[in-house]
Amino acid sequence: MWVGLFTCVVLLSSVPSGAFAGGERARLYTPTDSSAPGGISGVISKPAKPILQVLAMPPDEPSLVYEGQVTGNNKQGFLFKNLPMAKYDLFVVYEDEFFEGLELTYEPDTLTEKDRKGISDIIIASDPFFNQKVIHRMAGTTGRGNFARCVVTQYRDKPMREKPPDQRRRTFKLIWLKDVNIGWQVVEKRDLYPIYTTMKGLTPTHHFTSQLSKIRVTDDVKNIGDIALVDEKKTTR
């Protein structure tokens, strides 16, 4: 159903939860192709504040996550260079909120309430280091053998050894699951922006917007212009 779902270049579920901070976070991301002339550029005028991180992911290969450059004196612009030809969804992180346009399923979302509960239960039970999980969106196809994807914030609100008392751990994850004989099971997880933060920074506001979805890259840098992001979360699951 999803081409290349299991051709994961980086298998992050086996990486220790505390392994990434600051410059080390760059190791999470997929190297660009120096021979590819394509890319994406733009400026986000709303919200009018500095971007911390911008990522691009082809929806048919969600394990591939490319890191963009934050540009401009006010840090409201972004640039991706040397991207392979594909469509891309963007993920934009700010200090206290994040916007994403991730396409979770190509087909209509047919998950039942039973499916949603099963998916929620298994996500909450997984990754015990992160004792708190917030599932922002989930979508997929009901039925044995089918798949679902979720956008999740995971955090640990307990103190950690060898860290200052006010430090906590947080990450955004893209999680995909499969309905197997015993119910829904996690197939793969992709860290997107793991950080150490304070208690105040553990629960940034999530926004979904299709403005960041399906941006086609060919053989040049596509300028998508000036964007005022609109939250569409209330109209999508």
Coordinates of C-alpha atoms in Angstrom, one line a residue:
M1 CA 0.0 0.0 0.0
W2 CA 2.8 2.4 0.8
V3 CA 5.7 2.1 -1.6
G4 CA 9.0 1.6 0.2
L5 CA 7.5 1.5 3.7
F6 CA 10.1 -0.9 4.9
T7 CA 13.1 0.4 3.0
C8 CA 14.2 2.4 6.0
V9 CA 17.6 4.0 5.6
V10 CA 17.8 4.9 9.3
L11 CA 16.3 2.5 11.8
L12 CA 16.0 4.8 14.8
S13 CA 13.9 2.6 17.1
S14 CA 17.2 0.8 18.1
V15 CA 19.0 4.1 19.0
P16 CA 19.1 5.0 22.7
S17 CA 16.6 7.7 23.6
G18 CA 19.2 10.1 25.0
A19 CA 21.6 9.8 22.1
F20 CA 20.9 13.1 20.4
A21 CA 21.5 16.7 21.5
G22 CA 22.6 19.8 19.7
G23 CA 24.9 19.1 16.8
E24 CA 24.5 15.4 17.2
R25 CA 20.9 15.7 16.1
A26 CA 22.2 16.2 12.5
R27 CA 23.1 12.5 12.5
L28 CA 19.4 11.7 12.4
Y29 CA 18.9 13.2 9.0
T30 CA 19.3 11.8 5.5
P31 CA 22.3 13.0 3.5
T32 CA 21.3 15.0 0.4
D33 CA 22.4 14.1 -3.1
S34 CA 25.1 16.4 -4.4
S35 CA 24.2 15.6 -8.0
A36 CA 20.5 16.6 -7.5
P37 CA 19.8 20.2 -8.6
G38 CA 16.4 20.3 -7.0
G39 CA 15.3 22.0 -3.7
I40 CA 12.7 24.1 -1.9
S41 CA 12.9 27.6 -0.6
G42 CA 10.4 29.9 1.1
V43 CA 9.6 32.4 3.8
I44 CA 7.1 31.9 6.6
S45 CA 5.6 35.2 7.5
K46 CA 3.1 33.8 10.0
P47 CA 3.9 32.9 12.7
A48 CA 6.3 35.9 12.7
K49 CA 9.1 34.4 14.7
P50 CA 12.3 32.4 14.2
I51 CA 12.2 28.9 12.9
L52 CA 14.3 26.4 14.9
Q53 CA 14.2 23.6 12.4
V54 CA 12.7 22.7 9.0
L55 CA 12.5 19.1 7.7
A56 CA 11.3 17.6 4.4
M57 CA 10.0 14.1 3.9
P58 CA 8.8 12.3 0.8
P59 CA 5.5 10.7 1.9
D60 CA 6.2 7.4 0.1
E61 CA 9.5 7.1 1.9
P62 CA 8.8 8.5 5.4
S63 CA 12.1 7.1 6.7
L64 CA 14.0 9.7 4.6
V65 CA 14.1 13.0 6.5
Y66 CA 16.1 15.9 5.0
E67 CA 17.3 18.9 7.1
G68 CA 16.8 22.3 5.7
Q69 CA 18.7 25.5 6.3
V70 CA 17.0 28.3 8.3
T71 CA 17.7 31.6 6.4
G72 CA 17.2 35.4 6.7
N73 CA 18.2 37.8 9.5
N74 CA 14.9 37.1 11.2
K75 CA 15.2 33.3 10.7
Q76 CA 11.8 33.1 9.0
G77 CA 13.1 31.7 5.7
F78 CA 14.3 28.2 4.8
L79 CA 16.2 26.4 2.0
F80 CA 16.6 22.8 1.0
K81 CA 19.3 22.0 -1.6
N82 CA 20.3 18.9 -3.5
L83 CA 16.9 17.1 -3.0
P84 CA 16.2 14.1 -5.2
M85 CA 13.1 14.5 -7.5
A86 CA 10.0 13.7 -5.5
K87 CA 7.1 15.3 -3.7
Y88 CA 7.8 16.4 -0.1
D89 CA 5.9 17.2 3.0
L90 CA 7.4 19.8 5.4
F91 CA 7.8 19.9 9.2
V92 CA 8.5 23.2 10.8
V93 CA 9.6 23.6 14.4
Y94 CA 9.4 26.7 16.6
E95 CA 10.2 27.3 20.2
D96 CA 6.7 26.7 21.4
E97 CA 4.8 25.1 18.5
F98 CA 5.3 23.1 15.3
F99 CA 3.5 22.9 12.0
E100 CA 3.4 19.8 9.7
G101 CA 1.9 18.8 6.5
L102 CA 2.6 15.0 6.6
E103 CA 0.5 12.8 4.4
L104 CA -0.2 9.9 6.6
T105 CA -2.1 7.7 4.1
Y106 CA -2.7 7.8 0.4
E107 CA -6.1 6.2 0.7
P108 CA -9.2 7.5 2.6
D109 CA -8.8 7.2 6.4
T110 CA -11.0 4.2 7.4
L111 CA -9.7 3.5 10.9
T112 CA -12.5 2.6 13.3
E113 CA -12.8 3.7 16.9
K114 CA -11.6 0.3 17.9
D115 CA -8.5 0.7 15.6
R116 CA -7.8 4.1 17.1
K117 CA -8.0 2.8 20.6
G118 CA -5.7 -0.2 19.7
I119 CA -3.2 2.2 18.1
S120 CA -3.3 4.6 21.0
D121 CA -2.8 1.8 23.5
I122 CA 0.3 0.3 21.8
I123 CA 1.9 3.7 21.3
I124 CA 1.4 4.6 25.0
A125 CA 2.9 1.2 26.0
S126 CA 5.9 1.5 23.7
D127 CA 9.1 3.6 24.4
P128 CA 8.9 3.4 28.2
F129 CA 11.7 6.0 28.6
F130 CA 9.2 8.5 27.4
N131 CA 6.5 8.2 30.1
Q132 CA 4.2 10.7 28.3
K133 CA 2.8 10.5 24.8
V134 CA 0.5 12.9 22.9
I135 CA -0.9 11.5 19.6
H136 CA -1.7 14.5 17.5
R137 CA -2.9 12.8 14.3
M138 CA -3.4 9.2 13.1
A139 CA -4.7 7.9 9.8
G140 CA -4.7 4.6 8.0
T141 CA -6.8 1.7 6.6
T142 CA -8.8 -0.7 8.8
G143 CA -8.3 -4.4 8.4
R144 CA -5.8 -7.1 9.1
G145 CA -2.5 -6.5 7.2
N146 CA -3.2 -2.8 6.7
F147 CA -1.2 0.2 8.0
A148 CA -1.5 3.4 9.9
R149 CA 0.7 6.4 10.6
C150 CA 0.8 8.8 13.6
V151 CA 2.4 12.1 14.5
V152 CA 3.3 12.0 18.1
T153 CA 5.1 14.1 20.8
Q154 CA 6.8 11.9 23.3
Y155 CA 8.5 13.3 26.5
R156 CA 9.9 12.3 29.8
D157 CA 8.7 14.6 32.6
K158 CA 10.9 12.9 35.2
P159 CA 14.5 13.9 36.1
M160 CA 17.3 12.1 34.4
R161 CA 20.6 10.8 35.7
E162 CA 23.7 12.9 34.9
K163 CA 21.5 15.8 33.8
P164 CA 20.6 19.1 35.6
P165 CA 17.5 18.8 37.7
D166 CA 15.5 21.1 35.4
Q167 CA 16.3 19.2 32.2
R168 CA 13.8 16.9 30.5
R169 CA 13.7 15.0 27.3
R170 CA 11.3 15.5 24.4
T171 CA 11.0 14.3 20.8
F172 CA 8.5 14.4 17.9
K173 CA 8.0 11.1 16.1
L174 CA 6.5 9.7 13.0
I175 CA 5.2 6.2 13.9
W176 CA 3.8 3.7 11.5
L177 CA 1.9 0.5 12.6
K178 CA 0.5 -2.6 11.1
D179 CA -2.6 -4.5 12.0
V180 CA -1.3 -8.1 12.6
N181 CA -3.0 -11.2 14.0
I182 CA -2.9 -9.9 17.6
G183 CA -3.9 -6.3 16.8
W184 CA -2.0 -3.2 16.0
Q185 CA 1.8 -3.3 16.4
V186 CA 4.5 -0.6 15.9
V187 CA 6.5 -1.3 12.7
E188 CA 8.9 1.6 12.7
K189 CA 9.5 4.9 14.4
R190 CA 11.3 8.0 13.1
D191 CA 12.7 10.7 15.5
L192 CA 12.3 14.1 14.0
Y193 CA 13.5 16.7 16.5
P194 CA 14.8 15.3 19.9
I195 CA 15.9 17.8 22.4
Y196 CA 16.6 18.4 26.1
T197 CA 14.3 21.1 27.4
T198 CA 12.6 22.4 30.6
M199 CA 9.2 21.3 31.9
K200 CA 7.7 24.3 30.1
G201 CA 9.0 23.1 26.7
L202 CA 7.6 19.6 26.9
T203 CA 4.2 20.2 25.2
P204 CA 4.5 22.6 22.2
T205 CA 1.3 23.3 20.3
H206 CA 0.7 21.1 17.2
H207 CA -0.7 22.4 13.9
F208 CA -1.5 20.5 10.7
T209 CA -1.7 22.4 7.4
S210 CA -1.9 21.2 3.9
Q211 CA 0.2 24.3 2.8
L212 CA 3.2 22.2 3.8
S213 CA 2.1 19.1 1.8
K214 CA 3.0 17.6 -1.5
I215 CA 5.6 20.1 -2.7
R216 CA 7.0 18.8 -6.0
V217 CA 10.7 19.0 -6.5
T218 CA 12.1 18.5 -10.0
D219 CA 15.4 19.9 -11.4
D220 CA 15.6 23.3 -9.8
V221 CA 15.0 25.0 -6.4
K222 CA 11.3 25.6 -6.1
N223 CA 10.4 28.9 -4.4
I224 CA 7.1 28.5 -2.7
G225 CA 7.1 32.1 -1.8
D226 CA 5.8 33.9 1.4
I227 CA 3.5 31.7 3.5
A228 CA 1.1 32.6 6.3
L229 CA 0.5 29.2 7.9
V230 CA -3.1 28.3 8.7
D231 CA -4.0 25.6 11.3
E232 CA -6.3 23.0 9.6
K233 CA -6.1 20.5 12.5
K234 CA -9.8 20.8 13.4
T235 CA -10.8 19.6 9.9
T236 CA -8.5 16.5 9.7
R237 CA -7.7 13.4 11.7

